XYZ file of C-alpha atoms in Angstrom:
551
model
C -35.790 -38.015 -11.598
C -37.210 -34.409 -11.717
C -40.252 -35.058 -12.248
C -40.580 -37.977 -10.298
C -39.453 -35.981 -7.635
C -42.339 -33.602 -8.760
C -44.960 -35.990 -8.759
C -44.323 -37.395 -5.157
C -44.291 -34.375 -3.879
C -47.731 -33.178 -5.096
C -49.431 -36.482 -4.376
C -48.364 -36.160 -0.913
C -49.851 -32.557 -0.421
C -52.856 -33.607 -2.267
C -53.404 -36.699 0.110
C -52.830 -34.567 2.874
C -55.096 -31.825 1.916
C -57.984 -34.298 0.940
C -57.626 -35.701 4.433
C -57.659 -32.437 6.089
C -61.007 -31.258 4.387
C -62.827 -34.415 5.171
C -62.331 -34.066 8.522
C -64.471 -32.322 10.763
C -63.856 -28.754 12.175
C -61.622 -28.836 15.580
C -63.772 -28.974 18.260
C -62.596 -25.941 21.028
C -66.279 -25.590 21.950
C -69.343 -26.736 23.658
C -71.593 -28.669 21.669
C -74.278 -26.361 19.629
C -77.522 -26.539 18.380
C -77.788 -24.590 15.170
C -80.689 -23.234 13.353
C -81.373 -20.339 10.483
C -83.657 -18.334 8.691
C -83.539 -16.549 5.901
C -85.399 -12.790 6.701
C -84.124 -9.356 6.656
C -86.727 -9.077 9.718
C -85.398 -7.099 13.169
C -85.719 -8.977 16.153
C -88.940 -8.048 17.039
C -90.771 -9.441 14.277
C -88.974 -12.763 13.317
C -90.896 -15.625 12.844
C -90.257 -18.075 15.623
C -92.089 -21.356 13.498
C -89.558 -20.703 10.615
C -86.404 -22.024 12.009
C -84.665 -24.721 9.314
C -81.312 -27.118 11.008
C -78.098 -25.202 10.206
C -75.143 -27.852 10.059
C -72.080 -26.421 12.078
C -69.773 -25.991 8.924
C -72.397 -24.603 7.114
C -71.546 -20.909 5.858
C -74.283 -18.897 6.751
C -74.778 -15.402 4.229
C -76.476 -12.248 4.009
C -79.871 -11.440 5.651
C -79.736 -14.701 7.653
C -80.902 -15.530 11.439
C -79.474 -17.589 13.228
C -80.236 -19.300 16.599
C -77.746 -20.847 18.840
C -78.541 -23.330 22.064
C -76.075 -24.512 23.926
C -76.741 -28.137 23.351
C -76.709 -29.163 27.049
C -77.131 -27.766 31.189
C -73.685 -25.781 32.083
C -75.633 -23.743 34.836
C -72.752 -25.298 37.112
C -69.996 -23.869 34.996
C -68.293 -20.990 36.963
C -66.711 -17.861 35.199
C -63.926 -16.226 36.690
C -61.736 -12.825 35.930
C -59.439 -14.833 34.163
C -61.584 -17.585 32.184
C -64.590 -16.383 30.718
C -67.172 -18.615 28.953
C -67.634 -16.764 25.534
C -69.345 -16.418 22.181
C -66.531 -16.083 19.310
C -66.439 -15.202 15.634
C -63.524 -15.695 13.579
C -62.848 -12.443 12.599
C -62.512 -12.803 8.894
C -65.815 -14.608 8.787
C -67.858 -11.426 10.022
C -68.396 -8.398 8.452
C -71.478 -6.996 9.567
C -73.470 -8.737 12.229
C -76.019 -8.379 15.226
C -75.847 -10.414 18.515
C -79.192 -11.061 21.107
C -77.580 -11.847 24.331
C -80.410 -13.657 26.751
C -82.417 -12.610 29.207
C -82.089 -8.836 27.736
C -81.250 -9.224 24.175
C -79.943 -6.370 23.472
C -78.389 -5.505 20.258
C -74.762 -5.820 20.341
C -72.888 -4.896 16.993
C -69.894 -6.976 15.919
C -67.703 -6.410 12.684
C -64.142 -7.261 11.285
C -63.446 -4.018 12.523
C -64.501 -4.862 16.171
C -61.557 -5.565 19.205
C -61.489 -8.689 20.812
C -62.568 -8.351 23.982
C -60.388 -10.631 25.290
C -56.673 -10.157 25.976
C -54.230 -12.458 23.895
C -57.401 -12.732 21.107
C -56.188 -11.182 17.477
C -58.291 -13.294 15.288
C -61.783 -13.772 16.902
C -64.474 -11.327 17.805
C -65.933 -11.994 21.405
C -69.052 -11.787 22.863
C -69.405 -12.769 26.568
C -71.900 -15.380 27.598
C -74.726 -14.581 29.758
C -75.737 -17.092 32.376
C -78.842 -17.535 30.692
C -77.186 -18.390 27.629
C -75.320 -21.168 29.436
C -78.920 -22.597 30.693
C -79.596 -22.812 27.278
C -81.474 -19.749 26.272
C -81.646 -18.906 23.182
C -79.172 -16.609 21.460
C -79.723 -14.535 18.530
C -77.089 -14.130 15.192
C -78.585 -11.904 12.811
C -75.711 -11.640 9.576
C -76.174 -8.746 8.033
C -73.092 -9.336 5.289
C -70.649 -12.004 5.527
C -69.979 -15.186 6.080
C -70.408 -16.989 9.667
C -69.557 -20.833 9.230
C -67.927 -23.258 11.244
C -65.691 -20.735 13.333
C -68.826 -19.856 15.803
C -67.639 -21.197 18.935
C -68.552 -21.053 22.334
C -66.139 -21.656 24.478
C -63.848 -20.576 27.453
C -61.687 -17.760 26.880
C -58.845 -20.043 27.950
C -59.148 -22.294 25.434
C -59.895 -20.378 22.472
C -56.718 -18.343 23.577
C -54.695 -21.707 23.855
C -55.777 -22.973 19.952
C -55.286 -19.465 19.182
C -51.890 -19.335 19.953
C -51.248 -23.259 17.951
C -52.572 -21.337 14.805
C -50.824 -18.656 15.419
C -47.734 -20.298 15.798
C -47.726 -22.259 11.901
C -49.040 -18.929 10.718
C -45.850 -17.177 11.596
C -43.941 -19.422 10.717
C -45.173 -19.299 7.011
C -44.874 -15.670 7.072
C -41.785 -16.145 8.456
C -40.876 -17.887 4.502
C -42.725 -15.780 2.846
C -40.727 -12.622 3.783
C -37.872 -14.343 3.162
C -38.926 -15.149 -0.443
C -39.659 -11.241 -0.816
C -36.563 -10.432 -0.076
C -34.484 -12.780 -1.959
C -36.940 -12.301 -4.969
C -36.155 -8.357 -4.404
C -31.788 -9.697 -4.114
C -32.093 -11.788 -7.481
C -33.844 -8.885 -9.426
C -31.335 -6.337 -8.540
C -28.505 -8.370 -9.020
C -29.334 -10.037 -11.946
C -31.977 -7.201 -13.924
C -34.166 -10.303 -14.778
C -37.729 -9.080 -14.592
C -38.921 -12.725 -13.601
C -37.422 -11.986 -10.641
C -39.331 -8.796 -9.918
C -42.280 -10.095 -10.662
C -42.011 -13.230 -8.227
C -41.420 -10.666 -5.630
C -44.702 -9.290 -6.005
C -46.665 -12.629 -6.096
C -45.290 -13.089 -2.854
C -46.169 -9.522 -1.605
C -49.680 -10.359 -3.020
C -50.054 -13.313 -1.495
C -49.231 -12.048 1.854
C -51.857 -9.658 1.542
C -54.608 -12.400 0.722
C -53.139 -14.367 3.961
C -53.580 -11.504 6.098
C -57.052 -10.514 4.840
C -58.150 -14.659 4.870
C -57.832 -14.507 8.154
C -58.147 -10.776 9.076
C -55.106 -9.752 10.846
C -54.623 -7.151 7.857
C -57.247 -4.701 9.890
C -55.351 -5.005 12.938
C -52.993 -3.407 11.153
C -52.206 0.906 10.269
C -53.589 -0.072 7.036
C -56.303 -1.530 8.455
C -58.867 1.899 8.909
C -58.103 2.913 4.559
C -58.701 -0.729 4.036
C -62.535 -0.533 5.898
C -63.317 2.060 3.030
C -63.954 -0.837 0.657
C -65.513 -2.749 3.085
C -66.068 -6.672 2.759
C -65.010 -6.097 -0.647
C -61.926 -5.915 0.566
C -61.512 -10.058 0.076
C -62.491 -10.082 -3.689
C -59.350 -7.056 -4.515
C -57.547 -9.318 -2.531
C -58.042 -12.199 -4.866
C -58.050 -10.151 -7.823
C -54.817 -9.072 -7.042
C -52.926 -12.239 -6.522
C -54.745 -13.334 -9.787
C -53.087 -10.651 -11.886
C -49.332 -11.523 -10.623
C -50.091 -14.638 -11.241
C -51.312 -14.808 -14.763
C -48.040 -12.364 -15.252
C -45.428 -14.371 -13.555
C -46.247 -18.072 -14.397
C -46.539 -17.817 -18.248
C -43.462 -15.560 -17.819
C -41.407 -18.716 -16.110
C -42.687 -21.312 -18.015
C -42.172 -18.951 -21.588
C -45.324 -19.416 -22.794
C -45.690 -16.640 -25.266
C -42.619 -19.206 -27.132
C -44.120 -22.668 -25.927
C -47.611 -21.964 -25.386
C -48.833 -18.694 -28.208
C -52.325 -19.829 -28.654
C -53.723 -19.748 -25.451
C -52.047 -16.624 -24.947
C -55.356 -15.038 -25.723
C -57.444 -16.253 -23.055
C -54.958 -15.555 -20.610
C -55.044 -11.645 -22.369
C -59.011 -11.695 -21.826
C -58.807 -13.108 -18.283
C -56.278 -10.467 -17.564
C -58.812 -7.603 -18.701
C -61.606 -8.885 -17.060
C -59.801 -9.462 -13.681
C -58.679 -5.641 -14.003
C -61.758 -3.891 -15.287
C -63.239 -5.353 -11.997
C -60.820 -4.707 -9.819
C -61.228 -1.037 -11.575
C -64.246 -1.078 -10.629
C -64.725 -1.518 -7.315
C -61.913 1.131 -6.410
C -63.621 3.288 -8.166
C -66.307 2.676 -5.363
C -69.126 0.017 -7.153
C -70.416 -1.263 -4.470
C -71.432 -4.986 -5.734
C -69.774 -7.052 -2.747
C -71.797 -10.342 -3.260
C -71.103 -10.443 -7.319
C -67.675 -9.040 -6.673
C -66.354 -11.747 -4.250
C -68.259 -14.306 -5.941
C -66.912 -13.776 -9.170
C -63.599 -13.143 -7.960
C -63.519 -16.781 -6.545
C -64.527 -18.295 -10.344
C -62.002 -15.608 -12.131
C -59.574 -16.852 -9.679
C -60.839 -20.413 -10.963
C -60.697 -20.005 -14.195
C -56.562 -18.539 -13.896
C -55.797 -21.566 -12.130
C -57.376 -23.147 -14.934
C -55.464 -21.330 -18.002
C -52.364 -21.540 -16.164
C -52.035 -24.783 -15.914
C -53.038 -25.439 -19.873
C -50.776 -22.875 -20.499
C -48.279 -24.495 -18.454
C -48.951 -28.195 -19.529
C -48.750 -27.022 -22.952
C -45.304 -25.207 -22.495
C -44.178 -28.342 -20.940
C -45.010 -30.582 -23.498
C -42.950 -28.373 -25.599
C -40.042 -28.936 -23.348
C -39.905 -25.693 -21.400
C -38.312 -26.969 -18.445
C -39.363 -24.224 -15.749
C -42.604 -25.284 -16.714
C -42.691 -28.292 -14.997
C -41.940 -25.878 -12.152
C -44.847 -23.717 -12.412
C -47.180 -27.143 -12.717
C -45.661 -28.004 -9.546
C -46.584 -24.909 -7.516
C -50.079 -24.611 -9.462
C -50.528 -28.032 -8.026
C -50.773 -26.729 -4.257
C -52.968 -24.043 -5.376
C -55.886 -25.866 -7.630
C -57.071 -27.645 -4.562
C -57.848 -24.659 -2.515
C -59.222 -22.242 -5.378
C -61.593 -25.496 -6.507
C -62.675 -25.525 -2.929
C -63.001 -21.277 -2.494
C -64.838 -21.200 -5.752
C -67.540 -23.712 -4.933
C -68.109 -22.189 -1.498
C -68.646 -18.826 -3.040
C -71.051 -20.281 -5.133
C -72.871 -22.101 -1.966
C -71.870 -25.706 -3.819
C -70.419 -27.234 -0.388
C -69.501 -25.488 3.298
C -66.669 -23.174 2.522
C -65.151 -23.562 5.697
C -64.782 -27.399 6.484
C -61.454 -26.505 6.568
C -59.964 -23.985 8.239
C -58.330 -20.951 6.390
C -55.124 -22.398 7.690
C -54.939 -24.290 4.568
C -54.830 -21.344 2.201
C -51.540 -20.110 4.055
C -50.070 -23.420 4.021
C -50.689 -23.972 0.278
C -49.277 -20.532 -0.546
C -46.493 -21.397 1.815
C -45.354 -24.313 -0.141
C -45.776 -22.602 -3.470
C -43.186 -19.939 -1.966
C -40.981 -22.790 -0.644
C -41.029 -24.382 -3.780
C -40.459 -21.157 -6.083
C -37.696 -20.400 -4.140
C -36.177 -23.713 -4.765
C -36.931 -23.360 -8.668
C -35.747 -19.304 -8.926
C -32.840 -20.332 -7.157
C -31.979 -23.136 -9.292
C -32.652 -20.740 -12.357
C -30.450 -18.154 -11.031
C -27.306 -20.665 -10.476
C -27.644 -21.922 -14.180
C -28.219 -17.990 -15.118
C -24.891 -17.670 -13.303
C -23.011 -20.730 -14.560
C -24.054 -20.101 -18.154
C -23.174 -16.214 -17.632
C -19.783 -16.968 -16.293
C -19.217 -19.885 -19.310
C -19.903 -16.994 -21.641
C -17.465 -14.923 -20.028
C -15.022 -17.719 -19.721
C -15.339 -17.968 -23.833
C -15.422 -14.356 -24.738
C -11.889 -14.573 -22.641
C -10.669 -17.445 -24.404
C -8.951 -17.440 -27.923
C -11.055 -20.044 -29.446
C -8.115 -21.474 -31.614
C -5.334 -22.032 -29.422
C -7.135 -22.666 -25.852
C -5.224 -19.364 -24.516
C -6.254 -16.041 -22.961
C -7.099 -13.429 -25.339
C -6.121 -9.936 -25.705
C -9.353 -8.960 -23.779
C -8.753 -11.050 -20.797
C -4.976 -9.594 -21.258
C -6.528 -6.096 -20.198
C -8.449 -7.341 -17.658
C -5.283 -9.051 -16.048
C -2.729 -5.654 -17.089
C -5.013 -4.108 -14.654
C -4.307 -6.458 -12.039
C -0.725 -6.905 -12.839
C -0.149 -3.013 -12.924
C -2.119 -2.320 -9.236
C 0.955 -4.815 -7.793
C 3.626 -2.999 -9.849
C 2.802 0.034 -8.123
C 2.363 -0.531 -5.186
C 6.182 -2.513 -4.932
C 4.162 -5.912 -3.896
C 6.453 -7.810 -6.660
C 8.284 -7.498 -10.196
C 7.174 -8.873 -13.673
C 8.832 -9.839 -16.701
C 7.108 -9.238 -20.138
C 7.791 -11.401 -23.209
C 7.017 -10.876 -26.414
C 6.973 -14.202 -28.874
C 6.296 -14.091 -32.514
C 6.342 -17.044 -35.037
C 9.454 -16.384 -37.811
C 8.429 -16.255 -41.450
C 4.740 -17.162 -40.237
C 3.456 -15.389 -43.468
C 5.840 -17.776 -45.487
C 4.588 -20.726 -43.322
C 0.761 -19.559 -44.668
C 1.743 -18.797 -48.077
C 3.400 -22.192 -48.546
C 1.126 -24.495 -46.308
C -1.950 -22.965 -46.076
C -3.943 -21.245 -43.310
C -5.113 -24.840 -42.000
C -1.607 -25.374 -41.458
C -0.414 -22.458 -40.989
C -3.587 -22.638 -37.547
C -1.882 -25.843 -36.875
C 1.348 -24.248 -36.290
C -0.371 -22.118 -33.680
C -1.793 -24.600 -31.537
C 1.282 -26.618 -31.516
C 3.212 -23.551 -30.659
C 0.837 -22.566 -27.535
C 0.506 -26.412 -26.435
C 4.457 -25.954 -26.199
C 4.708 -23.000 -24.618
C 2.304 -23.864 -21.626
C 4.607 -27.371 -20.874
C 6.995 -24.910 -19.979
C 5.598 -22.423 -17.880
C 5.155 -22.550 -14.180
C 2.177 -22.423 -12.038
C 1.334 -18.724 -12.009
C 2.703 -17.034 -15.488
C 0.052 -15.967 -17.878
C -0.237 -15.980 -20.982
C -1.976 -14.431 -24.241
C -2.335 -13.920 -27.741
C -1.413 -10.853 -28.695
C -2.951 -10.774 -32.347
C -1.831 -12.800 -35.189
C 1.435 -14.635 -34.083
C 2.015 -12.183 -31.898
C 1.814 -13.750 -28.011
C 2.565 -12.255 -24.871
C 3.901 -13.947 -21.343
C 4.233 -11.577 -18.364
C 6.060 -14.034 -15.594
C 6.062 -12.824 -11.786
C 9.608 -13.028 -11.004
C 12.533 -10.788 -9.896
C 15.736 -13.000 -11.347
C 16.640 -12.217 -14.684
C 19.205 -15.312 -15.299
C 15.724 -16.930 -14.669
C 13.819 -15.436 -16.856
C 16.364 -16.247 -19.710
C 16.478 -19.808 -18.876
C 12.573 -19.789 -19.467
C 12.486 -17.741 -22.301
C 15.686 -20.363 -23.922
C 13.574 -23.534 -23.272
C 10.421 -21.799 -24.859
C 12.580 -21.435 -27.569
C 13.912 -24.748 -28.146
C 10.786 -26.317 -27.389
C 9.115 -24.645 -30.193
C 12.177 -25.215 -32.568
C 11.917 -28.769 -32.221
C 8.173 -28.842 -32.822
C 7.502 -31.235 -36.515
C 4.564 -31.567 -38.387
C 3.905 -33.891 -40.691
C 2.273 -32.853 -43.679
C 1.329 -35.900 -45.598
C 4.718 -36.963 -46.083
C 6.681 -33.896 -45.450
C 7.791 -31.894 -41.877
C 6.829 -28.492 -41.578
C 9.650 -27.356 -38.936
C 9.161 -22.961 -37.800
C 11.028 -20.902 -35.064
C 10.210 -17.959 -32.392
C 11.757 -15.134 -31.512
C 11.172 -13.486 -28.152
C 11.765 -9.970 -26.916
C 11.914 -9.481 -23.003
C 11.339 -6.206 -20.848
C 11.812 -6.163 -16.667
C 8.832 -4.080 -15.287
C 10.405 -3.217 -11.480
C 8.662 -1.269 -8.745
C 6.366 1.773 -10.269
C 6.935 0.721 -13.751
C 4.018 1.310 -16.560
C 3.039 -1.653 -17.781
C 2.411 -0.126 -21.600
C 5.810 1.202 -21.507
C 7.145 -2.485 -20.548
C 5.022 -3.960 -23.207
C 6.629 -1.324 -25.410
C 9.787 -2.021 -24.878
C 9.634 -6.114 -24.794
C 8.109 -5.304 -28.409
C 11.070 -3.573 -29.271
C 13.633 -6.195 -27.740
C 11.502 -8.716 -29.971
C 12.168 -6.797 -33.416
C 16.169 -6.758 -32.219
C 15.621 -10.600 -32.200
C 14.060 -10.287 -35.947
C 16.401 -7.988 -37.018
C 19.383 -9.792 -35.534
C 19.019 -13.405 -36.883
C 15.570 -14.128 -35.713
C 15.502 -17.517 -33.435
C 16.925 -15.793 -30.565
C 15.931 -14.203 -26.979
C 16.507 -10.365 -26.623
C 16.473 -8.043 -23.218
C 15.594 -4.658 -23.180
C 17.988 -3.619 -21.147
C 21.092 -5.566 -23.391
């Protein structure tokens, strides 16, 4: 059921995610005619005969011109104060670029780094339209580094503030679950010390970061003037980061140094390769195109060990493996599609970058889910453990362990006047002859017939414990001695009229008890003490018999 469970649920996203990048680009704008050039020319000097069809989705690079038309008359179109017909750039697409605004065309710089222009506008660069560009003059795009696709718009301030706000909304929302992961991640480590958990934590811290450079709201930010030191770089650490974490945490989930110890070598050289770059280029190499190119096929290529690692660990029956599969499953699609677009193979923004917070949303989401899970069975197998270390294994009681836990307990309500106990010491008579004569087997037999008979008789509410040996020990909440002694008499008959049959003949034994009243600011050693005392006055008198303390 698990793993059908798994399997519907990544067929879903995958059909879903298919659809999505087959569709074409929302359409906010006016209808463009596109054309580019490849020339590090200035404006002055390009070549007007060389102009090549640009497809709207089609990323355009480094040293490119481009030309933009609007594709039809809008000389009636009005602006006013409050609606503005504009030029946008998503601002992660743009790193270093030149617009020529008709009639003038004058150079008017635009980076990640530039401000909106536009009230209410975090995540696109504006440029506003002349009224020659709206009768179709030509406008001028020269990219100087980066990656203008799809996202060039032009449009009315009004509406690009309206879809603005739509993405904004779902992008909230997943960073909304993505704190939220942090901090739990952050909860489970401390509480439980489990590294795993630690390390989950900062896959989700890394993958915030690559959200809020993917779509550029990272340089809005205090951090965002350091960050402008390493430039357009900036996106390959990015992925380089959330590569590390996760060639750390996945194998660590799915145990694949136990399940998987072959392929732990490739993920070692992918590691070292992933930081030597990342080295680097903090160290100030400036190789942006190679860097965020290769960054996209490292990226790649962990994907790709992680899920042989994975499937591999699985296999083997690592079950949190079948987890990590899962949440690799909303992330293969997206790298696959990142790494071809770095290497020009198809438009690298047919879909929006929407998609790369939604998939790393759902891989939180589902993470959760699985630490979570993993944490309750941590917690249920922990508190099993405890439950046996506090058990005496042969007769089903509480052991002298648990017995100290519970003295502290019982001795905080002594002192404090909130009630009065009753301690009882019970030893088996002649158990040594019992073992001599029968054998330990038998003699363990006794035992467990003796503590099966002494729990029919106590209420809800006494405890009870082995002491060591035959020794046991009852400590029963109650104030009335005549009580007490009618307890303590039925314990004794009970186990008197215990027989065993031992092929053929009955093995009959007797207890004595000893019993000590522990009133109002009484020491619970001292009580023990003396019910141990009152129990030797039972041997000593007879044996068989119920002794007081206080008698």
């Amino acid at each position: 059921m698990q793993k059908l469970k798994l399997l519907i649920l990544v067929l879903v996203y995958s059909s879903v995610f298919f659809y999505q990048i087959n569709q074409p680009v929302r359409d906010i704008g006016l209808p463009l005619n596109l054309s580019s050039q490849k020339s590090t020319e200035q404006f002055a000097s390009i070549d007007h005969n060389n102009w090549q069809p640009l497809e709207y989705n089609k990323s355009i690079r480094k040293d490119t011109w481009v030309k933009i038309k609007v594709n039809s008359e809008h000389s009636t179109l009005q602006s006013s104060q409050d609606n503005k017909m504009i030029l946008s750039f998503y601002r992660r697409s743009v790193w270093d670029a030149v617009v020529y605004m008709p009639p003038e065309y004058n150079p008017i710089k635009v980076s990640i780094f530039s401000s909106a222009n536009t009230p209410a506008l975090n995540k696109y660069i504006t440029v506003p339209l002349t009224q020659a560009a709206l009768n179709r003059d030509n406008i001028y795009i020269q990219s100087n580094l980066g990656s203008i696709s799809g996202f060039l718009k032009v449009s009315s301030s009004v509406t690009l503030i309206n879809y603005e706000s739509a993405v904004s909304t779902i992008l909230d929302m997943g960073r909304g679950i993505i704190v939220v992961g942090f901090l739990l991640g952050i909860m489970l480590f401390v509480t439980l010390k489990d590294r795993l958990y630690g390390w989950f934590s900062l896959y989700v811290l890394s993958t915030f970061f690559f959200i809020e450079v993917r779509i550029g709201s990272i340089f809005d930010s205090a951090f965002g003037e350091w960050l402008s030191l390493y430039g357009a770089n900036i996106s390959g650490i990015s992925i380089g980061l959330i590569s590390i974490v996760a060639l750390i945490f996945f194998p660590m989930l799915s145990r694949c140094d136990i399940y998987a110890p072959k392929l732990e070598k490739s993920r070692k050289i992918i590691l070292g390769v992933l930081l030597m770059f990342l080295v680097s280029r903090l160290l100030g190499a400036d190789i942006y195109r190679n860097f965020l190119m290769y960054s996209n096929l490292l990226y790649l290529a962990v994907m790709i060990q992680l899920i042989a690692s994975c499937s591999v660990a699985a296999y083997h029956k690592s079950y949190y493996a079948l987890h990590a599969l899962g949440g690799l499953s909303f992330l293969i699609p997206v790298s696959a599609y990142q790494a071809l677009g770095a290497l020009q193979l198809v438009a690298e923004n047919n879909f929006e970058y929407v998609h790369w917070s939604v998939s790393i949303v759902l891989v939180t989401l589902f993470f959760l889910l699985s630490l979570t899970h993993k944490a309750l069975s941590f917690k249920q197998e922990r508190d099993q453990a405890l439950t046996i270390a506090l058990i005496d294994r042969l007769t089903g009681i509480k052991n002298r362990r648990a017995m100290n836990d519970d003295l502290e307990i019982v001795s905080s309500e002594i002192q404090h006047g909130v009630t009065t106990f009753y301690f009882v010491m019970l030893d088996i008579d002649h158990f040594k002859n019992v073992n001599d004569t029968y054998g330990h087997l038998n003699g363990d037999i006794c035992l467990k017939n003796m503590a099966s008979s002494v729990q029919e008789v106590l209420r809800e509410g006494d405890l009870f414990y082995r002491y060591g040996g035959e020794e046991f020990l009852l400590i029963l909440k109650c104030d009335d001695k005549k009580t007490i002694h009618t307890i303590a008499e039925r314990i004794r008959s009970k186990v008197a009229s215990i027989q065993i049959n031992l092929d053929g003949s009955i093995l009959q034994f007797t207890v004595s008890l000893g019993v000590a009243h522990a009133a109002s600011n009484s020491n619970v050693q001292q009580a023990i003490k003396a019910a141990d005392t009152a129990l030797y006055h039972s041997k000593k008198t007879g044996r068989n018999k119920v002794s007081f303390a206080d008698e």
